[in-house]
XYZ file of C-alpha atoms in Angstrom:
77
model
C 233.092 -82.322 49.122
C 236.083 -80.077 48.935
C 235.504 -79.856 45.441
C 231.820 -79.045 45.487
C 232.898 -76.226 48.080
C 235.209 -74.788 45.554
C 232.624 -75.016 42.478
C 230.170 -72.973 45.428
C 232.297 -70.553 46.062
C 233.210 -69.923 42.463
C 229.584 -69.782 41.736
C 229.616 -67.080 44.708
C 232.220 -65.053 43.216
C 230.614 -65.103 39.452
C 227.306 -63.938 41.298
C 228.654 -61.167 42.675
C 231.223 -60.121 39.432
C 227.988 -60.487 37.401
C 225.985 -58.354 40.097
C 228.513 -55.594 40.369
C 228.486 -55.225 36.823
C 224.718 -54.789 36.349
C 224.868 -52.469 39.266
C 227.531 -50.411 36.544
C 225.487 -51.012 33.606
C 221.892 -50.119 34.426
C 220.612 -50.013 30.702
C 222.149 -52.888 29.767
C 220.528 -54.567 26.737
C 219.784 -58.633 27.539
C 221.986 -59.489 24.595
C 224.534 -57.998 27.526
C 223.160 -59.116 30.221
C 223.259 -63.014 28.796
C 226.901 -62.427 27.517
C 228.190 -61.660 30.807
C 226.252 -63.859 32.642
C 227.291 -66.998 29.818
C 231.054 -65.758 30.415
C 230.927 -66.256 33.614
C 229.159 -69.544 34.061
C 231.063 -70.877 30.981
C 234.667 -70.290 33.675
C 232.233 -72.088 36.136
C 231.550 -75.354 33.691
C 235.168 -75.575 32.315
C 236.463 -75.741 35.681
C 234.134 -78.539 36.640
C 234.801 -80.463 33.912
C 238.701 -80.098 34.452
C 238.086 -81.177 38.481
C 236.300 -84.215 37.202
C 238.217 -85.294 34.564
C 241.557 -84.815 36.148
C 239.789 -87.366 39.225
C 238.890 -89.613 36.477
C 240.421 -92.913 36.733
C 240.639 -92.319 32.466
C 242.009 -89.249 31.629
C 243.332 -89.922 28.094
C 240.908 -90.631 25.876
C 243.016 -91.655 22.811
C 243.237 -95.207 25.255
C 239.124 -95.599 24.898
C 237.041 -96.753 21.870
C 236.438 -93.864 19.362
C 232.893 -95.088 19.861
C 233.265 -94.322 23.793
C 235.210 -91.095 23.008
C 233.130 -87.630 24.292
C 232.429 -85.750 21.226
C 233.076 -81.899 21.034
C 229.796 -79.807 21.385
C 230.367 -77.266 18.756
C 231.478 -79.893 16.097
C 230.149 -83.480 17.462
C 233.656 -84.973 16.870
């Protein structure tokens, strides 16, 4: 729970950052809009991901079959 609470309040805090800024930028394009927003929620999902594999019981995955491996988005390696 205490790291659900953190991953809220994060959220919280990337809300506002993304509010304030749109409150700066009125004309804003979307291309802007969905880059700032994406940064934001991208420092939300890494952070995640680092909470839950760091309570994995498996953290190195050299140790598991390649076939068991996660595979990199961007590249699917």
């Amino acid at each position: 729970m205490k790291k659900q609470n953190s991953w809220i309040g994060s959220f919280r805090e990337a809300s506002d950052e993304v509010n304030n800024w749109r409150e700066r930028h009125p004309q804003a394009t979307f291309n802007e809009i969905e880059s700032r927003v994406d940064e934001k929620l991208a420092r939300i999902r890494a952070r995640m991901i680092e909470d839950l594999v760091i309570e994995s019981q498996l953290t190195d995955f050299k140790e598991m079959p390649a076939a068991e491996r996660p595979k990199w988005a961007a590249t699917g390696e």
